[in-house]
Amino acid sequence: MNFSGKKSYFWRHALLIVCSLITSLPFVWIIICSTNTSVDVLRGRLTLGSNLGVNFQTLVDTGRFLPAFKNSVIYSVTTTLLAVCISSAAGYGFVVYRSKAKDTVMAVILLSMMIPTAAILIPMFRLFSRMKLLNTIFAFMLPSLATAFLIFLFRQASQSFPGEIIQAARIDGLGEWMIFFRMFIPTMKPVYSTAIVMTFMNTWNAFLWPLVVMTDSQKTTMPVFLSLLTDSGYTPDYGAIMLAVTVTTLPTLIIFFALQKSFINGLTGSVKG
Amino acid sequence: MCTSLRFQHIREVLPMINVRPRRPISLERKTQRIGWMFIIPALALVVLTHFYPMFETLLLSLQSGKANNLKWAGMRNYVRLFKDATFLAALENTLFYLVVQIPVMLSLALILAVLVNDRKLKGRGIYRTLIFLPAVTSLASCSIIFLRLFANDGYINTLLLNTGVISEYIDFLANKWSARAIIILVMTWRWTGTNMIYFLSGLQNIDDSLYEAAAIDGATGVQAFTRITMPLLKPTLLLTTITSTTGTMKLFDEVYNITGGGPANGTITLSNYLYQLCFGGVPQYGYASAIAYIIFLIAALLAFIQMKVGDKE
């Protein structure tokens, strides 16, 4: 837009700088706090301290920090890989083997987007509890393995996959599944990286679901560990708490910076669809 | 397409061996069957984790009792809801967050998106990244960050005390209104960037020539915004409104971690109350299921109204 003169750019920058500071300074702040003692955090010290090692030891001594971190990594990576495989196969199937019945099924799957977590929480909890599956990775990941969002993302992407490749591969005698694994997956790498980043972030940051089904503090994930850490009966050690917050945030932050394009394209793609 | 290729081939051969062309049809069916194999795992999971529980919740909401001793109760759970002070408080709070937070956040996101969309603006990529940053954090982390800022011994109080602005700490979380303000602040901090990206993608679909034509016709910036940007951005606006509404109807993590619903249920949400009923003592699955359905019905109703209004204009 070219309606206002150059003067107004000053105010635009001013507003954007203020907003950028509000959104990014807390990240700097948690990193600073995680190197300080609890007392220094309470005093509002804003310079790097030398207490990082001690804070780390305090977290390790809770006996739940390392398991929670390990769980978060294992659960998120497994869930992401399985979810992307299952959902991309479905998205591909809806386009390549299109039929009326399959279009109807896709519409029904999209409807599931309207169902809030709270509405499925109780039956799912009772089901897993009856099947003695609480505190297993199975309970953690089941609701995230096939989401309407992921299936839709891959369905949209499959539409740009050239039919000639499939025909040629069939003539060459490649089976249907081999076409999917050898032709589709390698050509669709950008969509896969978008899906992987989005799913990883969602599973890593999930809170309510693990809080309900991972009741054992040895089996739970980082966000739930954070929550337990703040309301444990002891005098809270704020340096250690902030270190835990930093450790929870860093993996997603690193992935975001490494794959920024995929992440933002994924969000944008879900709008355009 | 492959079938038609083979079909032709078989037709050429057929007269010689004198067999009816049944193979092509069965091949088509076979391909379709393989197609279903791609879809069935995902479909089964969606049914098992979404539609089946949705149905089960409906049945549960018509039963009442403690823990697993449930008896049919007809509509009694739903009647009980409207005499339950905690439920009414949770409903009021959830609607309050909805009415106050969504307009504030979406207006801010839209303004930022319009600013960052300007190609002449220097450093727009950096602004976009920084403003989007909170979207990578878990809500548990966000909650702890804001709790540390606003607690009695938190950073804001320390700062105000040290600079002499106040002589005694302010208990932000003991007052219903300031506690609500903090919840709204966290939500806005966490989600504005995401909505800004949604708006940006909507803005990038608008043709620049429209603005050039408007500028030639002597339109002001405000006019261009209300006459070109807003109408063309309507689909995006609808999408952000609906996702924010369903998101707020589900609101749980922030309140659970910051105020725990207090003071005196002043910030509790429907999901928080549902969680308390199921996991905070002797479970009342039937009654909690009725609340789950209320959440679902309100979210669906609002989405429906928003779509109707969005279509009309």
mmCIF file of C-alpha atoms in Angstrom, chain B residues 100-255:
data_model
loop_
_atom_site.group_PDB
_atom_site.id
_atom_site.type_symbol
_atom_site.label_atom_id
_atom_site.label_comp_id
_atom_site.label_asym_id
_atom_site.label_seq_id
_atom_site.Cartn_x
_atom_site.Cartn_y
_atom_site.Cartn_z
ATOM 1 C CA VAL B 100 -13.143 -9.893 25.217
ATOM 2 C CA GLN B 101 -10.073 -11.807 24.082
ATOM 3 C CA ILE B 102 -10.969 -12.771 20.506
ATOM 4 C CA PRO B 103 -11.776 -9.257 19.204
ATOM 5 C CA VAL B 104 -8.667 -7.800 20.888
ATOM 6 C CA MET B 105 -6.381 -10.518 19.542
ATOM 7 C CA LEU B 106 -7.825 -10.596 16.031
ATOM 8 C CA SER B 107 -7.730 -6.800 15.626
ATOM 9 C CA LEU B 108 -4.130 -6.739 16.812
ATOM 10 C CA ALA B 109 -3.227 -9.640 14.519
ATOM 11 C CA LEU B 110 -4.887 -7.936 11.562
ATOM 12 C CA ILE B 111 -3.112 -4.607 12.178
ATOM 13 C CA LEU B 112 0.250 -6.368 12.492
ATOM 14 C CA ALA B 113 -0.419 -8.420 9.355
ATOM 15 C CA VAL B 114 -1.269 -5.311 7.324
ATOM 16 C CA LEU B 115 1.904 -3.581 8.572
ATOM 17 C CA VAL B 116 4.167 -6.564 7.904
ATOM 18 C CA ASN B 117 2.577 -7.165 4.487
ATOM 19 C CA ASP B 118 3.975 -3.819 3.240
ATOM 20 C CA ARG B 119 6.789 -4.707 0.826
ATOM 21 C CA LYS B 120 8.516 -1.379 1.424
ATOM 22 C CA LEU B 121 8.801 -2.003 5.150
ATOM 23 C CA LYS B 122 12.370 -2.817 6.141
ATOM 24 C CA GLY B 123 12.911 -5.861 8.328
ATOM 25 C CA ARG B 124 9.425 -7.254 7.777
ATOM 26 C CA GLY B 125 10.775 -10.824 7.817
ATOM 27 C CA ILE B 126 12.374 -10.285 11.218
ATOM 28 C CA TYR B 127 9.215 -8.724 12.675
ATOM 29 C CA ARG B 128 7.153 -11.604 11.326
ATOM 30 C CA THR B 129 9.453 -14.204 12.871
ATOM 31 C CA LEU B 130 9.706 -12.477 16.254
ATOM 32 C CA ILE B 131 5.975 -11.848 16.594
ATOM 33 C CA PHE B 132 5.263 -15.443 15.608
ATOM 34 C CA LEU B 133 7.791 -16.875 18.100
ATOM 35 C CA PRO B 134 5.399 -17.527 21.047
ATOM 36 C CA ALA B 135 3.508 -20.044 18.883
ATOM 37 C CA VAL B 136 6.281 -22.612 19.381
ATOM 38 C CA THR B 137 5.987 -22.670 23.173
ATOM 39 C CA SER B 138 3.867 -25.055 25.165
ATOM 40 C CA LEU B 139 1.016 -23.429 27.050
ATOM 41 C CA ALA B 140 2.458 -24.856 30.269
ATOM 42 C CA SER B 141 5.675 -22.891 29.616
ATOM 43 C CA CYS B 142 3.742 -19.727 28.759
ATOM 44 C CA SER B 143 1.769 -20.055 31.957
ATOM 45 C CA ILE B 144 4.871 -20.388 34.101
ATOM 46 C CA ILE B 145 6.514 -17.416 32.385
ATOM 47 C CA PHE B 146 3.497 -15.179 33.062
ATOM 48 C CA LEU B 147 3.041 -16.559 36.547
ATOM 49 C CA ARG B 148 6.666 -15.584 37.324
ATOM 50 C CA LEU B 149 5.977 -12.118 35.931
ATOM 51 C CA PHE B 150 2.783 -11.459 37.887
ATOM 52 C CA ALA B 151 3.207 -13.473 41.132
ATOM 53 C CA ASN B 152 3.426 -11.642 44.467
ATOM 54 C CA ASP B 153 7.191 -12.158 44.409
ATOM 55 C CA GLY B 154 7.230 -11.985 40.623
ATOM 56 C CA TYR B 155 9.207 -9.740 38.318
ATOM 57 C CA ILE B 156 6.578 -7.000 37.866
ATOM 58 C CA ASN B 157 6.031 -6.585 41.607
ATOM 59 C CA THR B 158 9.790 -6.588 42.293
ATOM 60 C CA LEU B 159 10.304 -3.964 39.604
ATOM 61 C CA LEU B 160 7.487 -1.751 40.889
ATOM 62 C CA LEU B 161 8.657 -2.100 44.503
ATOM 63 C CA ASN B 162 12.307 -1.373 43.662
ATOM 64 C CA THR B 163 11.457 1.710 41.669
ATOM 65 C CA GLY B 164 9.172 2.943 44.426
ATOM 66 C CA VAL B 165 6.013 3.017 42.310
ATOM 67 C CA ILE B 166 4.248 0.898 44.921
ATOM 68 C CA SER B 167 5.059 0.350 48.579
ATOM 69 C CA GLU B 168 3.425 -3.062 48.947
ATOM 70 C CA TYR B 169 3.151 -5.867 46.409
ATOM 71 C CA ILE B 170 -0.023 -6.156 44.326
ATOM 72 C CA ASP B 171 -1.688 -9.575 44.522
ATOM 73 C CA PHE B 172 -2.722 -9.804 40.866
ATOM 74 C CA LEU B 173 -4.050 -13.344 41.222
ATOM 75 C CA ALA B 174 -6.284 -12.625 44.231
ATOM 76 C CA ASN B 175 -8.472 -10.247 42.287
ATOM 77 C CA LYS B 176 -10.927 -11.749 39.811
ATOM 78 C CA TRP B 177 -10.483 -9.026 37.205
ATOM 79 C CA SER B 178 -6.693 -8.823 37.230
ATOM 80 C CA ALA B 179 -6.498 -12.636 37.231
ATOM 81 C CA ARG B 180 -8.759 -12.725 34.185
ATOM 82 C CA ALA B 181 -6.656 -10.006 32.556
ATOM 83 C CA ILE B 182 -3.541 -12.156 33.002
ATOM 84 C CA ILE B 183 -5.242 -15.180 31.383
ATOM 85 C CA ILE B 184 -6.275 -12.966 28.458
ATOM 86 C CA LEU B 185 -2.755 -11.578 28.215
ATOM 87 C CA VAL B 186 -1.247 -15.087 27.999
ATOM 88 C CA MET B 187 -3.737 -16.150 25.339
ATOM 89 C CA THR B 188 -3.065 -13.010 23.319
ATOM 90 C CA TRP B 189 0.715 -13.387 23.671
ATOM 91 C CA ARG B 190 0.601 -17.007 22.552
ATOM 92 C CA TRP B 191 -1.864 -16.803 19.641
ATOM 93 C CA THR B 192 -1.610 -13.334 18.026
ATOM 94 C CA GLY B 193 1.355 -14.380 15.875
ATOM 95 C CA THR B 194 -0.439 -17.467 14.582
ATOM 96 C CA ASN B 195 -3.438 -15.373 13.561
ATOM 97 C CA MET B 196 -1.148 -12.768 12.034
ATOM 98 C CA ILE B 197 0.263 -15.492 9.757
ATOM 99 C CA TYR B 198 -3.282 -16.545 8.781
ATOM 100 C CA PHE B 199 -4.127 -12.929 7.906
ATOM 101 C CA LEU B 200 -0.843 -12.516 6.023
ATOM 102 C CA SER B 201 -1.631 -15.454 3.783
ATOM 103 C CA GLY B 202 -5.071 -13.966 3.170
ATOM 104 C CA LEU B 203 -3.554 -10.552 2.370
ATOM 105 C CA GLN B 204 -1.055 -12.054 -0.037
ATOM 106 C CA ASN B 205 -3.936 -13.413 -2.107
ATOM 107 C CA ILE B 206 -5.227 -9.883 -2.714
ATOM 108 C CA ASP B 207 -4.034 -8.455 -6.012
ATOM 109 C CA ASP B 208 -1.813 -5.359 -5.638
ATOM 110 C CA SER B 209 -3.360 -3.778 -8.740
ATOM 111 C CA LEU B 210 -6.583 -3.238 -6.776
ATOM 112 C CA TYR B 211 -4.742 -0.930 -4.380
ATOM 113 C CA GLU B 212 -2.950 0.848 -7.221
ATOM 114 C CA ALA B 213 -6.286 1.502 -8.936
ATOM 115 C CA ALA B 214 -7.766 2.773 -5.656
ATOM 116 C CA ALA B 215 -4.777 5.091 -5.118
ATOM 117 C CA ILE B 216 -5.201 6.497 -8.627
ATOM 118 C CA ASP B 217 -8.891 7.090 -7.902
ATOM 119 C CA GLY B 218 -7.828 9.108 -4.864
ATOM 120 C CA ALA B 219 -8.871 6.681 -2.139
ATOM 121 C CA THR B 220 -7.312 7.168 1.297
ATOM 122 C CA GLY B 221 -5.537 4.377 3.150
ATOM 123 C CA VAL B 222 -8.509 3.876 5.440
ATOM 124 C CA GLN B 223 -10.919 3.688 2.510
ATOM 125 C CA ALA B 224 -8.721 1.148 0.729
ATOM 126 C CA PHE B 225 -8.681 -0.919 3.926
ATOM 127 C CA THR B 226 -12.452 -0.904 4.480
ATOM 128 C CA ARG B 227 -13.463 -1.231 0.817
ATOM 129 C CA ILE B 228 -10.812 -3.619 -0.530
ATOM 130 C CA THR B 229 -8.941 -5.378 2.258
ATOM 131 C CA MET B 230 -11.826 -6.187 4.591
ATOM 132 C CA PRO B 231 -14.261 -7.620 2.007
ATOM 133 C CA LEU B 232 -11.574 -9.733 0.349
ATOM 134 C CA LEU B 233 -10.233 -10.900 3.691
ATOM 135 C CA LYS B 234 -13.627 -12.191 4.818
ATOM 136 C CA PRO B 235 -12.871 -15.914 4.326
ATOM 137 C CA THR B 236 -9.693 -15.569 6.422
ATOM 138 C CA LEU B 237 -11.548 -13.549 9.047
ATOM 139 C CA LEU B 238 -14.173 -16.271 9.231
ATOM 140 C CA LEU B 239 -11.532 -18.965 9.608
ATOM 141 C CA THR B 240 -9.618 -17.131 12.347
ATOM 142 C CA THR B 241 -12.856 -16.359 14.207
ATOM 143 C CA ILE B 242 -14.007 -19.970 14.117
ATOM 144 C CA THR B 243 -10.631 -21.450 15.124
ATOM 145 C CA SER B 244 -10.265 -18.907 17.957
ATOM 146 C CA THR B 245 -13.802 -19.603 19.145
ATOM 147 C CA THR B 246 -13.339 -23.378 19.265
ATOM 148 C CA GLY B 247 -9.928 -22.798 20.856
ATOM 149 C CA THR B 248 -11.386 -20.599 23.592
ATOM 150 C CA MET B 249 -14.255 -23.028 24.207
ATOM 151 C CA LYS B 250 -11.555 -25.645 24.953
ATOM 152 C CA LEU B 251 -9.485 -23.271 27.120
ATOM 153 C CA PHE B 252 -7.805 -25.303 29.862
ATOM 154 C CA ASP B 253 -3.982 -25.240 30.140
ATOM 155 C CA GLU B 254 -3.482 -21.555 31.003
ATOM 156 C CA VAL B 255 -6.114 -21.415 33.719
#
